[in-house]
Amino acid sequence: MNTHPIEVIAQQSRLAARRLAAAPEAMRNLALAKMADALESVKTQVLKMNALEIIKARDEGQAEAMVKRLTIDDKTFSYMLSRLKKVAQLPDPLDRILTGHTNPNGLRVYKKSVPLGVIGIIYESRPNVTTDAAGVCIKSGNAVILRGGSEALLTNTLLTDAMIAGAVDAGLPEHAIQIIRAPGHEAVGELLKMDDYIDVLIPRGGKSLIKRIAEGTRIPVIKHYDGICHLYIAADANPEQAVAIAVNSKCQSVQVCNALETLLVDSQCAARLLPLLQTAFGLNNIELRGCAETQKLLPGLAPAAEDDWHTEYLAPILSVKIVDGIEEAITHINRYGSGHTDGIATQSLNMARQFEQQVDSASVMINASTRLSGGGDYGLGSVVGISTDKLHVRGPVGPDELTTYKWVAYGDGHLRC
Amino acid sequence: MNTHPIEVIAQQSRLAARRLAAAPEAMRNLALAKMADALESVKTQVLKMNALEIIKARDEGQAEAMVKRLTIDDKTFSYMLSRLKKVAQLPDPLDRILTGHTNPNGLRVYKKSVPLGVIGIIYESRPNVTTDAAGVCIKSGNAVILRGGSEALLTNTLLTDAMIAGAVDAGLPEHAIQIIRAPGHEAVGELLKMDDYIDVLIPRGGKSLIKRIAEGTRIPVIKHYDGICHLYIAADANPEQAVAIAVNSKCQSVQVCNALETLLVDSQCAARLLPLLQTAFGLNNIELRGCAETQKLLPGLAPAAEDDWHTEYLAPILSVKIVDGIEEAITHINRYGSGHTDGIATQSLNMARQFEQQVDSASVMINASTRLSGGGDYGLGSVVGISTDKLHVRGPVGPDELTTYKWVAYGDGHLRC
């Protein structure tokens, strides 16, 4: 029986992972520097190849939003390299002693961080995922198998080949970074079966992609579903600040997971604030949909139905609901939210505390834009995704989150009585 | 449409979890103390009920090993209470600031530990799981839904009712601890569908139970599969110590997950050590099965076939293999082991380091019995299980491991540029 090519790749990654786990910090950081250098040296080819794939995508009638995500320009390219360099500067996520003690009988026990092993990244269009993911995986001593979208296959392959050359030059194993070059869905199907070799899969893309992968594999999947983000404006919020936070949360970018989808306004300040909010959102071409109470205060507003509270618009639409106090706001968020990012605008320390404690979300923002949740402001340097799961990792997935740990016990002939 | 009784229980737990997450440390610790007191006050009834269920189990022809696991005697009972008191003394697993910083723009960010939410524990026979699991869950601010085996249903129900009374007396919500009283498989089937309310399931029992649960639910499952544990005796090991560790690892208890299943002996010390090992294991009535090389040195030994290396005997049988050096030992362990607990006997610091680094297991023991891996010696106080997964928790599952975290950002009108 012939081994399937994908199984060969998975086996190679598993072997590389064992060697990577033993690669010292200096070697992994050198590899990241050399990966950036190697990418710099193929910049012209990458931009040329990317331009060809953009033409092809347009020829095939792809949506302009997708073409935009596919595009690498000078600025994107520099940003990709700077992220590799930045991740190199982060503290080593490996070999951290997480806890430890010596038992009265002299048995020394500690728990230390180690790589997960082999990480599979399945993603759509954005070629910067190729370099971001490889960087975070190498930093954390993990082998990575990349599988980007077919529309960017040639660009991603060029990027990966350069990074492999850089990594090998630094002394890392050849298969520390691999990319699946075979086009078509069959390769992904095979990849999902590789639970003997792959420790975790991180799909990046639309909800349907993530669902399909999570349901089609026994490999643990770090999932990113909806970002149904809320801002609750409490009665005592600074009005100017609250409006600015609401507008920034919604308008700074509408197609992203930490953009605002539902605004909750306290009934005690609704009459004062809603007209200001309507004006501000109007200037930004955002369509407001309101609950019945909101409609009373803003006549002519489209209604928000039950479905709206469940919807991640990813579009210039915002649902608005008037709530009676913080309890109702928290109940609404925990019921309709997706546990991604939810914020409050308030001047009350007590309310901030209550919101922080009772809102069951990966990120809780106090008087700050929901758009600030993420690896950058959280100091993670670079991330391979965002988790809406609660187990293992919640929120941004950086190098620390791609580690597990082992317990080590040093005895001198210690036995169990 | 009527709501299924299991769904009512799950919903109640979800609501209780929200209140529990806000219960201060003092209240949770008081609850643990009061739970122990309440159990003490029903001790006579518990032992009586347990005795009846033991008679019933024997009448139904249950295996004696199962009856033994079912039994609560004075000593077991005291041990159950002492574990509740011990877990109360542990540091609070909640509200730990795991990382934090203030950005140059003044945005203050931190990551703090919070409960997972609702934990479902599905287990067989041992009634001490009832109190251990409830203790660890309450300590970590999680609501718990217990589902024990039908053979211990009445004993478990008595234990649970006492614990609920104690917890409520301390101010915790009534549904912080619940037990599923309905007999039969249908209840478990329903429980597996409660992914809207339950955050994680921890099955405790045989491999088939765990597999059935993991494959039948969308709820994340903390799994404990095989414990195929190894000891590698290096050429330079202290012979007396190595034999003692091997014997203790295998014989101290054979039916447990961290008992030795395969002994790897370095070819350079095999001729010296194997006869000593044979004598020692013979005295403990352990059947040895050897590789071809072992058979040459110990004529008459039964052969160990390929299957043996894959087998968790949980019985007085031990497979023995001669290996050429530490590399072969590590390769064998990573190939055939289950990543549970693996040890080395050596006097070489370099070999200890290499083994620690390259063996991909939850627990690595250096000159210590494999039987020492676990919550007790690791200082976890009390555990609800052991994980052979790599994500979220690896090895013993104590209070810290039943937490997740959230990111909190405090701003003063901070926006994204």
mmCIF file of N, CA, C and O in Angstrom, chain B residues 55-137:
data_model
loop_
_atom_site.group_PDB
_atom_site.id
_atom_site.type_symbol
_atom_site.label_atom_id
_atom_site.label_comp_id
_atom_site.label_asym_id
_atom_site.label_seq_id
_atom_site.Cartn_x
_atom_site.Cartn_y
_atom_site.Cartn_z
ATOM 1 N N ILE B 55 -24.296 -5.533 48.292
ATOM 2 C CA ILE B 55 -25.023 -6.813 48.249
ATOM 3 C C ILE B 55 -25.706 -6.980 46.885
ATOM 4 O O ILE B 55 -25.612 -8.023 46.235
ATOM 5 N N LYS B 56 -26.338 -5.900 46.442
ATOM 6 C CA LYS B 56 -27.046 -5.931 45.157
ATOM 7 C C LYS B 56 -26.060 -6.237 44.017
ATOM 8 O O LYS B 56 -26.351 -7.060 43.135
ATOM 9 N N ALA B 57 -24.907 -5.580 44.049
ATOM 10 C CA ALA B 57 -23.914 -5.788 42.990
ATOM 11 C C ALA B 57 -23.447 -7.248 42.982
ATOM 12 O O ALA B 57 -23.322 -7.869 41.922
ATOM 13 N N ARG B 58 -23.211 -7.812 44.179
ATOM 14 C CA ARG B 58 -22.790 -9.219 44.264
ATOM 15 C C ARG B 58 -23.903 -10.130 43.743
ATOM 16 O O ARG B 58 -23.646 -11.084 43.008
ATOM 17 N N ASP B 59 -25.142 -9.820 44.152
ATOM 18 C CA ASP B 59 -26.291 -10.615 43.687
ATOM 19 C C ASP B 59 -26.360 -10.631 42.166
ATOM 20 O O ASP B 59 -26.739 -11.619 41.546
ATOM 21 N N GLU B 60 -26.023 -9.471 41.589
ATOM 22 C CA GLU B 60 -26.104 -9.368 40.120
ATOM 23 C C GLU B 60 -24.874 -9.954 39.444
ATOM 24 O O GLU B 60 -24.726 -9.862 38.223
ATOM 25 N N GLY B 61 -23.995 -10.525 40.259
ATOM 26 C CA GLY B 61 -22.831 -11.221 39.706
ATOM 27 C C GLY B 61 -21.728 -10.307 39.216
ATOM 28 O O GLY B 61 -20.950 -10.669 38.321
ATOM 29 N N GLN B 62 -21.640 -9.090 39.770
ATOM 30 C CA GLN B 62 -20.564 -8.179 39.361
ATOM 31 C C GLN B 62 -19.197 -8.730 39.784
ATOM 32 O O GLN B 62 -19.100 -9.419 40.796
ATOM 33 N N ALA B 63 -18.195 -8.400 39.013
ATOM 34 C CA ALA B 63 -16.828 -8.855 39.328
ATOM 35 C C ALA B 63 -16.370 -8.267 40.661
ATOM 36 O O ALA B 63 -16.769 -7.153 41.029
ATOM 37 N N GLU B 64 -15.529 -9.026 41.355
ATOM 38 C CA GLU B 64 -15.102 -8.599 42.687
ATOM 39 C C GLU B 64 -14.303 -7.290 42.633
ATOM 40 O O GLU B 64 -14.399 -6.461 43.544
ATOM 41 N N ALA B 65 -13.554 -7.088 41.546
ATOM 42 C CA ALA B 65 -12.781 -5.849 41.405
ATOM 43 C C ALA B 65 -13.714 -4.644 41.382
ATOM 44 O O ALA B 65 -13.438 -3.597 41.978
ATOM 45 N N MET B 66 -14.847 -4.821 40.711
ATOM 46 C CA MET B 66 -15.831 -3.743 40.624
ATOM 47 C C MET B 66 -16.469 -3.511 41.990
ATOM 48 O O MET B 66 -16.656 -2.361 42.408
ATOM 49 N N VAL B 67 -16.772 -4.591 42.676
ATOM 50 C CA VAL B 67 -17.368 -4.475 44.013
ATOM 51 C C VAL B 67 -16.398 -3.727 44.942
ATOM 52 O O VAL B 67 -16.797 -2.875 45.741
ATOM 53 N N LYS B 68 -15.126 -4.038 44.800
ATOM 54 C CA LYS B 68 -14.120 -3.392 45.637
ATOM 55 C C LYS B 68 -14.088 -1.880 45.377
ATOM 56 O O LYS B 68 -14.010 -1.071 46.305
ATOM 57 N N ARG B 69 -14.169 -1.516 44.104
ATOM 58 C CA ARG B 69 -14.157 -0.087 43.769
ATOM 59 C C ARG B 69 -15.391 0.623 44.317
ATOM 60 O O ARG B 69 -15.356 1.803 44.632
ATOM 61 N N LEU B 70 -16.480 -0.136 44.417
ATOM 62 C CA LEU B 70 -17.755 0.427 44.874
ATOM 63 C C LEU B 70 -17.788 0.679 46.378
ATOM 64 O O LEU B 70 -18.548 1.519 46.879
ATOM 65 N N THR B 71 -16.919 -0.040 47.085
ATOM 66 C CA THR B 71 -17.017 -0.076 48.554
ATOM 67 C C THR B 71 -16.507 1.196 49.248
ATOM 68 O O THR B 71 -15.415 1.673 48.962
ATOM 69 N N ILE B 72 -17.308 1.699 50.189
ATOM 70 C CA ILE B 72 -16.858 2.757 51.096
ATOM 71 C C ILE B 72 -16.757 2.157 52.499
ATOM 72 O O ILE B 72 -17.757 1.679 53.041
ATOM 73 N N ASP B 73 -15.571 2.149 53.071
ATOM 74 C CA ASP B 73 -15.450 1.754 54.478
ATOM 75 C C ASP B 73 -15.064 2.977 55.296
ATOM 76 O O ASP B 73 -14.980 4.099 54.766
ATOM 77 N N ASP B 74 -14.871 2.786 56.570
ATOM 78 C CA ASP B 74 -14.519 3.904 57.455
ATOM 79 C C ASP B 74 -13.347 4.709 56.906
ATOM 80 O O ASP B 74 -13.366 5.947 56.895
ATOM 81 N N LYS B 75 -12.338 3.956 56.458
ATOM 82 C CA LYS B 75 -11.113 4.607 56.000
ATOM 83 C C LYS B 75 -11.369 5.432 54.726
ATOM 84 O O LYS B 75 -10.933 6.584 54.630
ATOM 85 N N THR B 76 -12.075 4.810 53.770
ATOM 86 C CA THR B 76 -12.399 5.542 52.533
ATOM 87 C C THR B 76 -13.181 6.807 52.861
ATOM 88 O O THR B 76 -12.940 7.877 52.293
ATOM 89 N N PHE B 77 -14.129 6.667 53.762
ATOM 90 C CA PHE B 77 -14.985 7.810 54.098
ATOM 91 C C PHE B 77 -14.156 8.961 54.678
ATOM 92 O O PHE B 77 -14.301 10.115 54.270
ATOM 93 N N SER B 78 -13.285 8.616 55.629
ATOM 94 C CA SER B 78 -12.423 9.652 56.222
ATOM 95 C C SER B 78 -11.563 10.306 55.149
ATOM 96 O O SER B 78 -11.342 11.526 55.158
ATOM 97 N N TYR B 79 -11.066 9.478 54.239
ATOM 98 C CA TYR B 79 -10.199 9.981 53.175
ATOM 99 C C TYR B 79 -10.976 10.962 52.294
ATOM 100 O O TYR B 79 -10.465 12.019 51.911
ATOM 101 N N MET B 80 -12.210 10.627 51.990
ATOM 102 C CA MET B 80 -13.048 11.512 51.169
ATOM 103 C C MET B 80 -13.201 12.882 51.843
ATOM 104 O O MET B 80 -13.068 13.926 51.202
ATOM 105 N N LEU B 81 -13.466 12.852 53.152
ATOM 106 C CA LEU B 81 -13.631 14.132 53.862
ATOM 107 C C LEU B 81 -12.317 14.902 53.934
ATOM 108 O O LEU B 81 -12.284 16.124 53.772
ATOM 109 N N SER B 82 -11.230 14.163 54.155
ATOM 110 C CA SER B 82 -9.936 14.856 54.280
ATOM 111 C C SER B 82 -9.557 15.535 52.961
ATOM 112 O O SER B 82 -8.935 16.593 52.957
ATOM 113 N N ARG B 83 -9.965 14.924 51.836
ATOM 114 C CA ARG B 83 -9.652 15.546 50.545
ATOM 115 C C ARG B 83 -10.429 16.848 50.372
ATOM 116 O O ARG B 83 -9.905 17.826 49.825
ATOM 117 N N LEU B 84 -11.683 16.870 50.825
ATOM 118 C CA LEU B 84 -12.460 18.117 50.743
ATOM 119 C C LEU B 84 -11.798 19.212 51.569
ATOM 120 O O LEU B 84 -11.718 20.366 51.152
ATOM 121 N N LYS B 85 -11.317 18.821 52.749
ATOM 122 C CA LYS B 85 -10.688 19.829 53.620
ATOM 123 C C LYS B 85 -9.360 20.291 53.021
ATOM 124 O O LYS B 85 -8.988 21.449 53.129
ATOM 125 N N LYS B 86 -8.666 19.349 52.378
ATOM 126 C CA LYS B 86 -7.370 19.691 51.796
ATOM 127 C C LYS B 86 -7.538 20.656 50.613
ATOM 128 O O LYS B 86 -6.771 21.606 50.466
ATOM 129 N N VAL B 87 -8.531 20.391 49.808
ATOM 130 C CA VAL B 87 -8.723 21.237 48.632
ATOM 131 C C VAL B 87 -9.115 22.658 49.075
ATOM 132 O O VAL B 87 -8.777 23.650 48.423
ATOM 133 N N ALA B 88 -9.812 22.753 50.225
ATOM 134 C CA ALA B 88 -10.176 24.079 50.755
ATOM 135 C C ALA B 88 -8.929 24.885 51.094
ATOM 136 O O ALA B 88 -8.916 26.108 50.994
ATOM 137 N N GLN B 89 -7.859 24.195 51.494
ATOM 138 C CA GLN B 89 -6.639 24.897 51.909
ATOM 139 C C GLN B 89 -5.763 25.355 50.744
ATOM 140 O O GLN B 89 -4.810 26.109 50.939
ATOM 141 N N LEU B 90 -6.062 24.874 49.547
ATOM 142 C CA LEU B 90 -5.228 25.260 48.394
ATOM 143 C C LEU B 90 -5.410 26.747 48.081
ATOM 144 O O LEU B 90 -6.430 27.337 48.414
ATOM 145 N N PRO B 91 -4.411 27.341 47.411
ATOM 146 C CA PRO B 91 -4.572 28.743 46.991
ATOM 147 C C PRO B 91 -5.753 28.878 46.032
ATOM 148 O O PRO B 91 -6.097 27.923 45.323
ATOM 149 N N ASP B 92 -6.356 30.036 46.003
ATOM 150 C CA ASP B 92 -7.508 30.257 45.125
ATOM 151 C C ASP B 92 -7.085 30.167 43.662
ATOM 152 O O ASP B 92 -6.190 30.890 43.227
ATOM 153 N N PRO B 93 -7.722 29.286 42.885
ATOM 154 C CA PRO B 93 -7.370 29.216 41.457
ATOM 155 C C PRO B 93 -7.962 30.375 40.644
ATOM 156 O O PRO B 93 -7.576 30.557 39.495
ATOM 157 N N LEU B 94 -8.870 31.145 41.262
ATOM 158 C CA LEU B 94 -9.564 32.194 40.494
ATOM 159 C C LEU B 94 -8.925 33.567 40.693
ATOM 160 O O LEU B 94 -8.255 33.813 41.693
ATOM 161 N N ASP B 95 -9.198 34.440 39.728
ATOM 162 C CA ASP B 95 -8.784 35.838 39.833
ATOM 163 C C ASP B 95 -7.276 35.999 39.968
ATOM 164 O O ASP B 95 -6.803 37.024 40.462
ATOM 165 N N ARG B 96 -6.534 34.988 39.530
ATOM 166 C CA ARG B 96 -5.084 35.140 39.446
ATOM 167 C C ARG B 96 -4.793 36.032 38.237
ATOM 168 O O ARG B 96 -5.325 35.793 37.156
ATOM 169 N N ILE B 97 -3.942 37.028 38.394
ATOM 170 C CA ILE B 97 -3.531 37.831 37.243
ATOM 171 C C ILE B 97 -2.396 37.065 36.565
ATOM 172 O O ILE B 97 -1.312 36.904 37.126
ATOM 173 N N LEU B 98 -2.660 36.537 35.384
ATOM 174 C CA LEU B 98 -1.713 35.632 34.731
ATOM 175 C C LEU B 98 -0.645 36.398 33.961
ATOM 176 O O LEU B 98 0.478 35.940 33.809
ATOM 177 N N THR B 99 -1.030 37.538 33.447
ATOM 178 C CA THR B 99 -0.082 38.407 32.759
ATOM 179 C C THR B 99 -0.748 39.775 32.680
ATOM 180 O O THR B 99 -1.960 39.881 32.799
ATOM 181 N N GLY B 100 0.040 40.801 32.503
ATOM 182 C CA GLY B 100 -0.558 42.126 32.442
ATOM 183 C C GLY B 100 0.471 43.190 32.126
ATOM 184 O O GLY B 100 1.669 42.979 32.332
ATOM 185 N N HIS B 101 0.020 44.298 31.611
ATOM 186 C CA HIS B 101 0.927 45.409 31.306
ATOM 187 C C HIS B 101 0.095 46.660 31.029
ATOM 188 O O HIS B 101 -1.122 46.581 30.856
ATOM 189 N N THR B 102 0.762 47.784 30.995
ATOM 190 C CA THR B 102 0.109 49.026 30.582
ATOM 191 C C THR B 102 0.770 49.488 29.288
ATOM 192 O O THR B 102 1.992 49.609 29.223
ATOM 193 N N ASN B 103 -0.033 49.668 28.257
ATOM 194 C CA ASN B 103 0.516 50.111 26.979
ATOM 195 C C ASN B 103 0.987 51.565 27.084
ATOM 196 O O ASN B 103 0.516 52.295 27.946
ATOM 197 N N PRO B 104 1.917 51.961 26.199
ATOM 198 C CA PRO B 104 2.403 53.347 26.219
ATOM 199 C C PRO B 104 1.264 54.368 26.170
ATOM 200 O O PRO B 104 1.367 55.439 26.753
ATOM 201 N N ASN B 105 0.158 54.022 25.530
ATOM 202 C CA ASN B 105 -0.966 54.965 25.445
ATOM 203 C C ASN B 105 -1.850 54.939 26.693
ATOM 204 O O ASN B 105 -2.874 55.613 26.749
ATOM 205 N N GLY B 106 -1.464 54.139 27.693
ATOM 206 C CA GLY B 106 -2.203 54.141 28.950
ATOM 207 C C GLY B 106 -3.251 53.051 29.089
ATOM 208 O O GLY B 106 -3.849 52.894 30.154
ATOM 209 N N LEU B 107 -3.488 52.272 28.026
ATOM 210 C CA LEU B 107 -4.455 51.173 28.120
ATOM 211 C C LEU B 107 -3.870 50.086 29.026
ATOM 212 O O LEU B 107 -2.785 49.572 28.773
ATOM 213 N N ARG B 108 -4.594 49.764 30.099
ATOM 214 C CA ARG B 108 -4.125 48.755 31.037
ATOM 215 C C ARG B 108 -4.781 47.424 30.662
ATOM 216 O O ARG B 108 -6.003 47.338 30.541
ATOM 217 N N VAL B 109 -3.964 46.389 30.458
ATOM 218 C CA VAL B 109 -4.460 45.097 29.989
ATOM 219 C C VAL B 109 -4.010 44.010 30.946
ATOM 220 O O VAL B 109 -2.849 43.997 31.355
ATOM 221 N N TYR B 110 -4.916 43.137 31.352
ATOM 222 C CA TYR B 110 -4.473 41.950 32.068
ATOM 223 C C TYR B 110 -5.344 40.749 31.717
ATOM 224 O O TYR B 110 -6.435 40.892 31.162
ATOM 225 N N LYS B 111 -4.787 39.602 32.060
ATOM 226 C CA LYS B 111 -5.407 38.319 31.742
ATOM 227 C C LYS B 111 -5.607 37.651 33.089
ATOM 228 O O LYS B 111 -4.647 37.532 33.861
ATOM 229 N N LYS B 112 -6.830 37.303 33.425
ATOM 230 C CA LYS B 112 -7.055 36.733 34.756
ATOM 231 C C LYS B 112 -7.824 35.424 34.680
ATOM 232 O O LYS B 112 -8.635 35.214 33.771
ATOM 233 N N SER B 113 -7.577 34.550 35.634
ATOM 234 C CA SER B 113 -8.208 33.235 35.612
ATOM 235 C C SER B 113 -9.650 33.328 36.079
ATOM 236 O O SER B 113 -9.969 34.055 37.019
ATOM 237 N N VAL B 114 -10.527 32.603 35.395
ATOM 238 C CA VAL B 114 -11.957 32.553 35.716
ATOM 239 C C VAL B 114 -12.414 31.102 35.584
ATOM 240 O O VAL B 114 -11.745 30.294 34.937
ATOM 241 N N PRO B 115 -13.541 30.745 36.189
ATOM 242 C CA PRO B 115 -14.000 29.349 36.082
ATOM 243 C C PRO B 115 -14.367 28.998 34.645
ATOM 244 O O PRO B 115 -14.709 29.879 33.854
ATOM 245 N N LEU B 116 -14.311 27.703 34.323
ATOM 246 C CA LEU B 116 -14.774 27.257 33.009
ATOM 247 C C LEU B 116 -16.279 27.425 32.888
ATOM 248 O O LEU B 116 -16.781 27.782 31.839
ATOM 249 N N GLY B 117 -17.014 27.142 33.959
ATOM 250 C CA GLY B 117 -18.469 27.313 33.931
ATOM 251 C C GLY B 117 -19.199 26.107 34.498
ATOM 252 O O GLY B 117 -19.346 25.977 35.699
ATOM 253 N N VAL B 118 -19.642 25.216 33.601
ATOM 254 C CA VAL B 118 -20.362 24.010 34.030
ATOM 255 C C VAL B 118 -19.557 22.778 33.609
ATOM 256 O O VAL B 118 -19.204 22.634 32.444
ATOM 257 N N ILE B 119 -19.267 21.926 34.583
ATOM 258 C CA ILE B 119 -18.476 20.717 34.321
ATOM 259 C C ILE B 119 -19.377 19.493 34.504
ATOM 260 O O ILE B 119 -20.047 19.375 35.537
ATOM 261 N N GLY B 120 -19.384 18.622 33.536
ATOM 262 C CA GLY B 120 -20.111 17.354 33.675
ATOM 263 C C GLY B 120 -19.132 16.224 33.947
ATOM 264 O O GLY B 120 -18.145 16.092 33.231
ATOM 265 N N ILE B 121 -19.391 15.453 34.998
ATOM 266 C CA ILE B 121 -18.500 14.330 35.330
ATOM 267 C C ILE B 121 -19.290 13.037 35.163
ATOM 268 O O ILE B 121 -20.329 12.853 35.817
ATOM 269 N N ILE B 122 -18.826 12.189 34.272
ATOM 270 C CA ILE B 122 -19.499 10.911 34.035
ATOM 271 C C ILE B 122 -18.542 9.818 34.476
ATOM 272 O O ILE B 122 -17.425 9.734 33.969
ATOM 273 N N TYR B 123 -18.950 9.003 35.453
ATOM 274 C CA TYR B 123 -17.989 8.072 36.036
ATOM 275 C C TYR B 123 -18.636 6.750 36.390
ATOM 276 O O TYR B 123 -19.858 6.612 36.399
ATOM 277 N N GLU B 124 -17.765 5.797 36.685
ATOM 278 C CA GLU B 124 -18.240 4.446 37.016
ATOM 279 C C GLU B 124 -17.894 4.129 38.470
ATOM 280 O O GLU B 124 -16.871 4.543 38.986
ATOM 281 N N SER B 125 -18.717 3.394 39.079
ATOM 282 C CA SER B 125 -18.604 2.817 40.428
ATOM 283 C C SER B 125 -18.008 3.678 41.544
ATOM 284 O O SER B 125 -18.722 4.079 42.451
ATOM 285 N N ARG B 126 -16.720 3.993 41.554
ATOM 286 C CA ARG B 126 -16.095 4.637 42.720
ATOM 287 C C ARG B 126 -16.893 5.830 43.265
ATOM 288 O O ARG B 126 -16.896 6.913 42.672
ATOM 289 N N PRO B 127 -17.495 5.697 44.449
ATOM 290 C CA PRO B 127 -18.274 6.826 44.974
ATOM 291 C C PRO B 127 -17.390 7.976 45.441
ATOM 292 O O PRO B 127 -17.876 9.095 45.616
ATOM 293 N N ASN B 128 -16.089 7.742 45.645
ATOM 294 C CA ASN B 128 -15.240 8.849 46.085
ATOM 295 C C ASN B 128 -15.093 9.916 45.002
ATOM 296 O O ASN B 128 -14.778 11.059 45.288
ATOM 297 N N VAL B 129 -15.367 9.528 43.726
ATOM 298 C CA VAL B 129 -15.347 10.540 42.656
ATOM 299 C C VAL B 129 -16.411 11.605 42.932
ATOM 300 O O VAL B 129 -16.211 12.788 42.644
ATOM 301 N N THR B 130 -17.525 11.184 43.510
ATOM 302 C CA THR B 130 -18.621 12.114 43.808
ATOM 303 C C THR B 130 -18.120 13.279 44.665
ATOM 304 O O THR B 130 -18.371 14.448 44.359
ATOM 305 N N THR B 131 -17.395 12.960 45.720
ATOM 306 C CA THR B 131 -16.939 14.025 46.620
ATOM 307 C C THR B 131 -15.689 14.727 46.074
ATOM 308 O O THR B 131 -15.565 15.939 46.173
ATOM 309 N N ASP B 132 -14.777 13.969 45.490
ATOM 310 C CA ASP B 132 -13.571 14.582 44.911
ATOM 311 C C ASP B 132 -13.945 15.595 43.834
ATOM 312 O O ASP B 132 -13.446 16.729 43.817
ATOM 313 N N ALA B 133 -14.804 15.176 42.914
ATOM 314 C CA ALA B 133 -15.159 16.040 41.785
ATOM 315 C C ALA B 133 -15.902 17.271 42.270
ATOM 316 O O ALA B 133 -15.608 18.393 41.839
ATOM 317 N N ALA B 134 -16.846 17.075 43.172
ATOM 318 C CA ALA B 134 -17.594 18.229 43.684
ATOM 319 C C ALA B 134 -16.637 19.190 44.377
ATOM 320 O O ALA B 134 -16.728 20.408 44.195
ATOM 321 N N GLY B 135 -15.704 18.662 45.137
ATOM 322 C CA GLY B 135 -14.751 19.507 45.853
ATOM 323 C C GLY B 135 -13.903 20.347 44.912
ATOM 324 O O GLY B 135 -13.777 21.566 45.079
ATOM 325 N N VAL B 136 -13.335 19.705 43.896
ATOM 326 C CA VAL B 136 -12.463 20.420 42.958
ATOM 327 C C VAL B 136 -13.268 21.452 42.157
ATOM 328 O O VAL B 136 -12.803 22.568 41.916
ATOM 329 N N CYS B 137 -14.494 21.099 41.773
ATOM 330 C CA CYS B 137 -15.322 22.034 41.002
ATOM 331 C C CYS B 137 -15.722 23.243 41.839
ATOM 332 O O CYS B 137 -15.646 24.385 41.367
#
